[in-house]
Coordinates of C-alpha atoms and ligand atoms in Angstrom, one line a residue:
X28 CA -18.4 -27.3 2.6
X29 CA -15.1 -26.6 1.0
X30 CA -15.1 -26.1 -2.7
X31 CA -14.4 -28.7 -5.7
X32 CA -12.1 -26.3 -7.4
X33 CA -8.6 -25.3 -6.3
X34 CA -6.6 -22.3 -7.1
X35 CA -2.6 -22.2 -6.3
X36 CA -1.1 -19.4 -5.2
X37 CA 2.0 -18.3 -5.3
X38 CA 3.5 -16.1 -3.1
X39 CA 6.5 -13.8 -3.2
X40 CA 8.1 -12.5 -0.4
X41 CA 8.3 -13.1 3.1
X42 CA 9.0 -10.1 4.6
X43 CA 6.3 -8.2 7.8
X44 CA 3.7 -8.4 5.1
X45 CA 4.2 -11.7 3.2
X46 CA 4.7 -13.8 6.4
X47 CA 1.6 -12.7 7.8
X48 CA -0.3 -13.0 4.1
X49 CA 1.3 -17.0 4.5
X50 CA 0.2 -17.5 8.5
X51 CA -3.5 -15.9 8.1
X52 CA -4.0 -18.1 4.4
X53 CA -2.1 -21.2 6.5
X54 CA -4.6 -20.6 9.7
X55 CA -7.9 -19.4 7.8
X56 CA -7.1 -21.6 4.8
X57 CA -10.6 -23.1 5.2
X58 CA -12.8 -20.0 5.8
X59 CA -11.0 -17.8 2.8
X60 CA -12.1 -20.8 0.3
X61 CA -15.3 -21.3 1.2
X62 CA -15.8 -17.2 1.1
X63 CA -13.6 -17.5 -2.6
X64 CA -15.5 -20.4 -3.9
X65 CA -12.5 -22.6 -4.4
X66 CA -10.0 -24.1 -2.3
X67 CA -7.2 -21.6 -1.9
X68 CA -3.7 -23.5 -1.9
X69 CA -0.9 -21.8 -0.5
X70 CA 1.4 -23.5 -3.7
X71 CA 4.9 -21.7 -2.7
X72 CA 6.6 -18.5 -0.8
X73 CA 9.7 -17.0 -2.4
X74 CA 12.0 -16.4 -0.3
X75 CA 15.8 -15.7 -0.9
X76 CA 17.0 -17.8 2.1
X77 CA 14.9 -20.7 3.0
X78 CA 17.0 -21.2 6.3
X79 CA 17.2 -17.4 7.1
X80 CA 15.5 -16.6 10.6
X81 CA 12.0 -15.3 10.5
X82 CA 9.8 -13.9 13.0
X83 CA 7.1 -16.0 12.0
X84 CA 7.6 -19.2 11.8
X85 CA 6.5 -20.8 7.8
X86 CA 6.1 -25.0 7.0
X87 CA 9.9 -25.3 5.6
X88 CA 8.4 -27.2 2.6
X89 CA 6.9 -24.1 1.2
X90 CA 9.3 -22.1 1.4
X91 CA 11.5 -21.8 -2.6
X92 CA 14.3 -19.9 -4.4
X93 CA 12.4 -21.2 -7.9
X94 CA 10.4 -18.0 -8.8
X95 CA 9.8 -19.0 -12.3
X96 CA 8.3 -22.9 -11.5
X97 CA 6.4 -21.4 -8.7
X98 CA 5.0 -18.8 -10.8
X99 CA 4.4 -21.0 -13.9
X100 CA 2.3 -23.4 -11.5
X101 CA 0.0 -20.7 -10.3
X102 CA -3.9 -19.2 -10.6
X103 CA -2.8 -16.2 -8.4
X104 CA 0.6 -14.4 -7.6
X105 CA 0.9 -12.2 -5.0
X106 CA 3.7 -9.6 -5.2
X107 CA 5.2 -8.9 -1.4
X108 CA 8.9 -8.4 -2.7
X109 CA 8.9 -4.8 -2.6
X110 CA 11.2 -2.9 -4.5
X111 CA 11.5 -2.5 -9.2
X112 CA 13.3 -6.1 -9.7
X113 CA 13.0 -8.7 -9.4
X114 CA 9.3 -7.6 -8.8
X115 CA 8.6 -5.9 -12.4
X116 CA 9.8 -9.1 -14.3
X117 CA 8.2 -11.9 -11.7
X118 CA 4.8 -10.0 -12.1
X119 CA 4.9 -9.8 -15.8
X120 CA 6.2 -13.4 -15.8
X121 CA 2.7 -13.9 -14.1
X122 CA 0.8 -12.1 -16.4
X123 CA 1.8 -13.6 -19.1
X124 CA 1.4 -17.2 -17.9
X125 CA -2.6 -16.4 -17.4
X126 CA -2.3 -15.5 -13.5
X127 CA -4.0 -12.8 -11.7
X128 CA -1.6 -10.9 -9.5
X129 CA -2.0 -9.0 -5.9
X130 CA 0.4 -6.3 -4.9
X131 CA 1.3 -4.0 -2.0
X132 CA 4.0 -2.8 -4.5
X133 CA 3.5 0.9 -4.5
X134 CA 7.2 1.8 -5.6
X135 CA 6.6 -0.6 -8.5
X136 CA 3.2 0.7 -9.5
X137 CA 4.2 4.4 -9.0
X138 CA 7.0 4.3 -11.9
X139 CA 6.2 1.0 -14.0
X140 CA 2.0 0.9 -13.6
X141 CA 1.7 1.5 -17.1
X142 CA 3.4 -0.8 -18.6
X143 CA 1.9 -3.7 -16.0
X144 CA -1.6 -2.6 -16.7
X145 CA -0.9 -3.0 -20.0
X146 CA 0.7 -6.7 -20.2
X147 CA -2.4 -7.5 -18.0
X148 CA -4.6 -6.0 -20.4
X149 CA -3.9 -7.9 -23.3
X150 CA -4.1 -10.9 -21.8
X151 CA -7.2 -10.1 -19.4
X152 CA -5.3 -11.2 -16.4
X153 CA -6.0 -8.4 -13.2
X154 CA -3.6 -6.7 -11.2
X155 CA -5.2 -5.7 -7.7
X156 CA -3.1 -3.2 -5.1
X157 CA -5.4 -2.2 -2.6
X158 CA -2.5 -2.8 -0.2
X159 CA 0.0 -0.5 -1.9
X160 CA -2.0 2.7 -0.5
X161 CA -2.9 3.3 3.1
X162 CA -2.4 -0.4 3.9
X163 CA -5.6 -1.8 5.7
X164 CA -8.2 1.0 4.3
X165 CA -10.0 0.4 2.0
X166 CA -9.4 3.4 -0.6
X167 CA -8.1 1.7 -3.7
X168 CA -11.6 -0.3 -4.6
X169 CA -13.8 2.9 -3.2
X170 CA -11.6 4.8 -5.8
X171 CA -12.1 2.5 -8.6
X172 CA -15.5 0.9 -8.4
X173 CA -17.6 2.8 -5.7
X174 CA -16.4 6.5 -7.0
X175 CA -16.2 5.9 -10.8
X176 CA -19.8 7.1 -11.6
X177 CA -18.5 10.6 -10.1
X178 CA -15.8 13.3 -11.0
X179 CA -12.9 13.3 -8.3
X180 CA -11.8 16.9 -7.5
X181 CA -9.2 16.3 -5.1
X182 CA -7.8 13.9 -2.7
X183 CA -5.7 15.1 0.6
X184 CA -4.7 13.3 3.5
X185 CA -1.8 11.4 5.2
X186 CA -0.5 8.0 3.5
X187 CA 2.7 7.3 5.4
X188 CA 2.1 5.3 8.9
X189 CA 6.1 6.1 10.1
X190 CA 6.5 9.5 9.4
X191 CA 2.7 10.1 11.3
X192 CA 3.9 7.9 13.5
X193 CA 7.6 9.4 14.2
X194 CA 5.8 13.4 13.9
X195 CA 3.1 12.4 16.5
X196 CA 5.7 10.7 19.0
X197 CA 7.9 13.9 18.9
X198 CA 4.7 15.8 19.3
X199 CA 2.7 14.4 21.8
X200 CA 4.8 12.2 23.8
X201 CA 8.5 14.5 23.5
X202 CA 10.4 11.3 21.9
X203 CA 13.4 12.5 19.9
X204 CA 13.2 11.8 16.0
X205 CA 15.7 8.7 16.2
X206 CA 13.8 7.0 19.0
X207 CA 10.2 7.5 17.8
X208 CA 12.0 6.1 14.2
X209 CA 13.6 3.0 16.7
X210 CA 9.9 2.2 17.6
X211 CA 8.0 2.4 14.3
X212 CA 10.8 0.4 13.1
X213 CA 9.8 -2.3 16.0
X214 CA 6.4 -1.4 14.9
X215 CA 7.0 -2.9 11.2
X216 CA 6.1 0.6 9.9
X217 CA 9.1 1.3 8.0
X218 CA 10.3 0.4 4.6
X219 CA 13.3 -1.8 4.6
X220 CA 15.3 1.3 3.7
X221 CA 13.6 3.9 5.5
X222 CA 14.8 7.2 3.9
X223 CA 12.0 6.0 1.3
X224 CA 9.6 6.5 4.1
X225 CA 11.2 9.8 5.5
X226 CA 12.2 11.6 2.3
X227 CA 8.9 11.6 1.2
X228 CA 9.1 8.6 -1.3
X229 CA 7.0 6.0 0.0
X230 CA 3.8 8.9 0.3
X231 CA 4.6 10.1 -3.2
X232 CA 4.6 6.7 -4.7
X233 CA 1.4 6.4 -3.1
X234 CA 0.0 10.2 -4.4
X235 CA 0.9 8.9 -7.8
X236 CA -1.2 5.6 -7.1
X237 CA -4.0 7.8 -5.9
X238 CA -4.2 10.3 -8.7
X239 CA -3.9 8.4 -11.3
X240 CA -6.7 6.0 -10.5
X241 CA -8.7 9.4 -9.2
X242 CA -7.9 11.5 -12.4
X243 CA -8.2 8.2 -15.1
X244 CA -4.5 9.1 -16.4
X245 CA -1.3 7.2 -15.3
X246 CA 0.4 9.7 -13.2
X247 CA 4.1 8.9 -12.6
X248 CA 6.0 9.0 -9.4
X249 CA 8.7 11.3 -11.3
X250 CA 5.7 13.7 -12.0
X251 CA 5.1 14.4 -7.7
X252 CA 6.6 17.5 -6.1
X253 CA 8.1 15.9 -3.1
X254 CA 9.4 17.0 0.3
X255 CA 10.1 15.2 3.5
X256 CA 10.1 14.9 6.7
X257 CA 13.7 14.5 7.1
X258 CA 14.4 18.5 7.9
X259 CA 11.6 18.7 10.6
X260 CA 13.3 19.5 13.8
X261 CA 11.6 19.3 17.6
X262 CA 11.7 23.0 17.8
X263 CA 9.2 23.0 14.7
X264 CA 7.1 21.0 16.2
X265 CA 7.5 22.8 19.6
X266 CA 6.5 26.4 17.9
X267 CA 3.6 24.8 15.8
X268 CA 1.9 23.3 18.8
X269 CA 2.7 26.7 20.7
X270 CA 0.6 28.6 17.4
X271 CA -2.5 25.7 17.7
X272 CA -0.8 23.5 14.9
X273 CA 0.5 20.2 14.4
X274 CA 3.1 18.8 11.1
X275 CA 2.0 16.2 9.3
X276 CA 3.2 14.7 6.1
X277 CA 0.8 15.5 4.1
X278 CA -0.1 14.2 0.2
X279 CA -2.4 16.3 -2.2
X280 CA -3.7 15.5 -5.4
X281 CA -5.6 17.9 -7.3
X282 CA -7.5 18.5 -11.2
X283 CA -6.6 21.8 -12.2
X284 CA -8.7 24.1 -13.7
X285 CA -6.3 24.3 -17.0
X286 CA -8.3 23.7 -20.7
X287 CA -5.7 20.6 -21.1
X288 CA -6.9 18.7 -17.5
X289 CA -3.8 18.8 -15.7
X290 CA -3.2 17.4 -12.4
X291 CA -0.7 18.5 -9.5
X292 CA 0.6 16.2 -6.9
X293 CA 2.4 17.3 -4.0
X294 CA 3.9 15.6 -0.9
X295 CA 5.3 18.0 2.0
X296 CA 5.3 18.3 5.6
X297 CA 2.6 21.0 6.7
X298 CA 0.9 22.7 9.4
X299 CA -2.4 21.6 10.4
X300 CA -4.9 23.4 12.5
X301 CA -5.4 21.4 15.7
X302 CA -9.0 21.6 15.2
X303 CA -9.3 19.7 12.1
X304 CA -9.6 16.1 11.6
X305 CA -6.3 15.4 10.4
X306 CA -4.7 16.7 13.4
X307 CA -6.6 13.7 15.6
X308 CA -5.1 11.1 13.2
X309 CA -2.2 9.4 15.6
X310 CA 0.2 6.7 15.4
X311 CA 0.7 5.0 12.2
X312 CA -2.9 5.6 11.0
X313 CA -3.5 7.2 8.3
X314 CA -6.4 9.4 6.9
X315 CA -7.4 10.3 3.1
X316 CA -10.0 12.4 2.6
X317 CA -11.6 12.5 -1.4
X318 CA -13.5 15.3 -2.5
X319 CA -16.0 14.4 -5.5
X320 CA -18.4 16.5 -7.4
X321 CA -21.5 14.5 -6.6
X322 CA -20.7 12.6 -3.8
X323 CA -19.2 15.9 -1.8
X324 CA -16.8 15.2 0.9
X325 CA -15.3 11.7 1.5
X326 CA -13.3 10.5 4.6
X327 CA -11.1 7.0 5.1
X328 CA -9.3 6.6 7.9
X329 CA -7.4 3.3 10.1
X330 CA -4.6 1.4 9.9
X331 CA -1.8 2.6 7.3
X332 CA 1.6 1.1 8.4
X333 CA 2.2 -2.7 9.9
X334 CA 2.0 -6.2 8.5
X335 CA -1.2 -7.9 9.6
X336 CA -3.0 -4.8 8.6
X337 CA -1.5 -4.8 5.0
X338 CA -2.1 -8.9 4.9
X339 CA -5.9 -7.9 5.3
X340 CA -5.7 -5.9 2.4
X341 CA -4.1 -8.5 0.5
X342 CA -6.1 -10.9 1.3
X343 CA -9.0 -9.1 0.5
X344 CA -7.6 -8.8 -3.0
X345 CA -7.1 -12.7 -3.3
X346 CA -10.6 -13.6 -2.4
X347 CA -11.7 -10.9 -4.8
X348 CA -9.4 -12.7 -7.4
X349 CA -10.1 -15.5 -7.0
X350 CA -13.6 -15.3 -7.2
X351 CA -13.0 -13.2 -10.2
X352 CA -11.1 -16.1 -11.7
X353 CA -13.9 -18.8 -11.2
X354 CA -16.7 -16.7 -12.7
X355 CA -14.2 -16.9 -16.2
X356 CA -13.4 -12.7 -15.8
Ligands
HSE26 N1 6.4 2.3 5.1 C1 5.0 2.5 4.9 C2 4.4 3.6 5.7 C3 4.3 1.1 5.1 O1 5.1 3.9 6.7 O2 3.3 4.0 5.5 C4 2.9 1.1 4.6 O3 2.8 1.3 3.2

């Protein structure tokens, strides 16, 4: 039966993530509401040129250059712009008209999460991001909810599909760095400007996301020691393999020992024993393993790169919301 109440959303962006957020809410429209408990109404897509070509094909009719009417007229806003602004200012525009907002926006989390928890705290409006970290695993909720009765020691892993994926195509398969980064960029992995992805950026960004949620202080992307991939040759990779090791890009964030509860958070390319379970993680998965005091050793691991797997995430977050939304929350 589909629900009496209906919630508008709003979406920004039409990029490898938005257009599939927009195709699975136009093609599922019907199961998501009934799951949500009101009817979800794709209201609006941002885009900046309506007539530009897209992969996917989008109803012309929703497609608008009017972010501040289509954000005034909405229950949710999801965030897909990537990038500080116009994202920063469209998602506190949100907040502050009363609307729960979605994001995959881990570059605008990383440096401006404070202030956009903050805006939504006041006005009791929820930001959810569990597609700004490892896209399709689940790790920002398990984090948050699931893991907040425990004390997190340390999280470790790989949280950048393209550089896994680029490092694991010159590894196992002999491609050269530019046409392993040729593919993932086929593949939808990388970010519109990909030195974010191979200078180490995007996984700090991420780090930052991670630890501050793990640690319960707002750790900035300015705060991350950072390294990329960008200076990893094929002769690396050659030697490692020849010594039982594989690179990977890897993120740590750790609680120091120190009276005043510091954290370090690093990002670098490092060798990995070919026995251990990071050294099995291919393609543009990605793995993140969480230590906690209680709950001991934690492992999450799938999809981390591409834009259906991202859309699940965010979709996962707009049932969430709007459930969240109907019960008054
Ligand atoms: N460019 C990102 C990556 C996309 O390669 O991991 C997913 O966040």
């Amino acid at each position: 039966m589909t629900p009496q109440r209906t919630l508008r959303i709003a979406l920004l962006g039409a990029g490898s993530v938005g257009s599939q957020v927009a195709r699975l809410l136009l093609e599922h429209g019907e199961e998501l509401s009934e799951r949500s408990g009101a009817r979800l109404e794709l209201a609006g897509i941002l885009v900046r040129d309506p007539d530009a070509p897209r992969d996917t094909e989008l109803p012309r009719e929703l497609l608008t250059t009017d972010a501040e009417a289509l954000i005034l007229g909405a229950d949710i806003v999801i965030e897909l712009m990537g990038g500080i602004e116009p994202a920063r200012s469209h998602v506190l525009a949100a907040i502050r008209s009363g609307a729960d907002v979605v994001t995959g926006n881990k570059a605008l989390l990383a440096t401006h999460g404070a202030e956009i928890f903050e805006a939504a705290d006041q006005v009791g409006a929820s930001v959810s991001y569990e597609a700004a970290v490892a896209a399709a695993i689940p790790i920002i909720r398990p984090l948050r909810d699931s893991l907040a009765g425990d004390r997190i020691v340390r999280i470790f892993g790989i949280v950048n599909g393209s550089t896994n994926f680029i490092l694991d195509s010159m590894d196992r398969d002999g491609l050269s760095a530019q046409e392993a980064q040729r593919i993932a960029t086929e593949l939808g992995y990388l970010e519109a400007d990909p030195t974010l992805d191979l200078e180490g950026y995007d996984a700090a960004q991420k780090a930052a996301i991670l630890a501050s949620l793990a640690f319960h202080t707002q750790v900035s992307f300015e705060d991350v020691h950072r390294e990329g991939i960008e200076s990893v040759t094929a002769d690396m990779i050659a030697d490692a393999r020849r010594a039982g090791y594989v690179i990977k890009l890897l993120a740590i964030c750790e609680r120091l020992s120190d009276p005043e509860g510091g954290v370090s958070v690093r990002v670098y390319p490092a060798l990995i024993d070919r026995e251990h379970p990071l050294a099995t993680v291919h393609g543009g998965n990605n793995a993140v393993f969480v230590e906690a005091e209680a709950a001991g050793p934690l492992m999450f691991y799938g999809a981390g790169a591409g834009g259906v797997q991202t859309a699940s995430a965010v979709l996962g977050d707009v049932v969430s919301a709007a459930r969240r939304h109907l019960a008054g929350g």
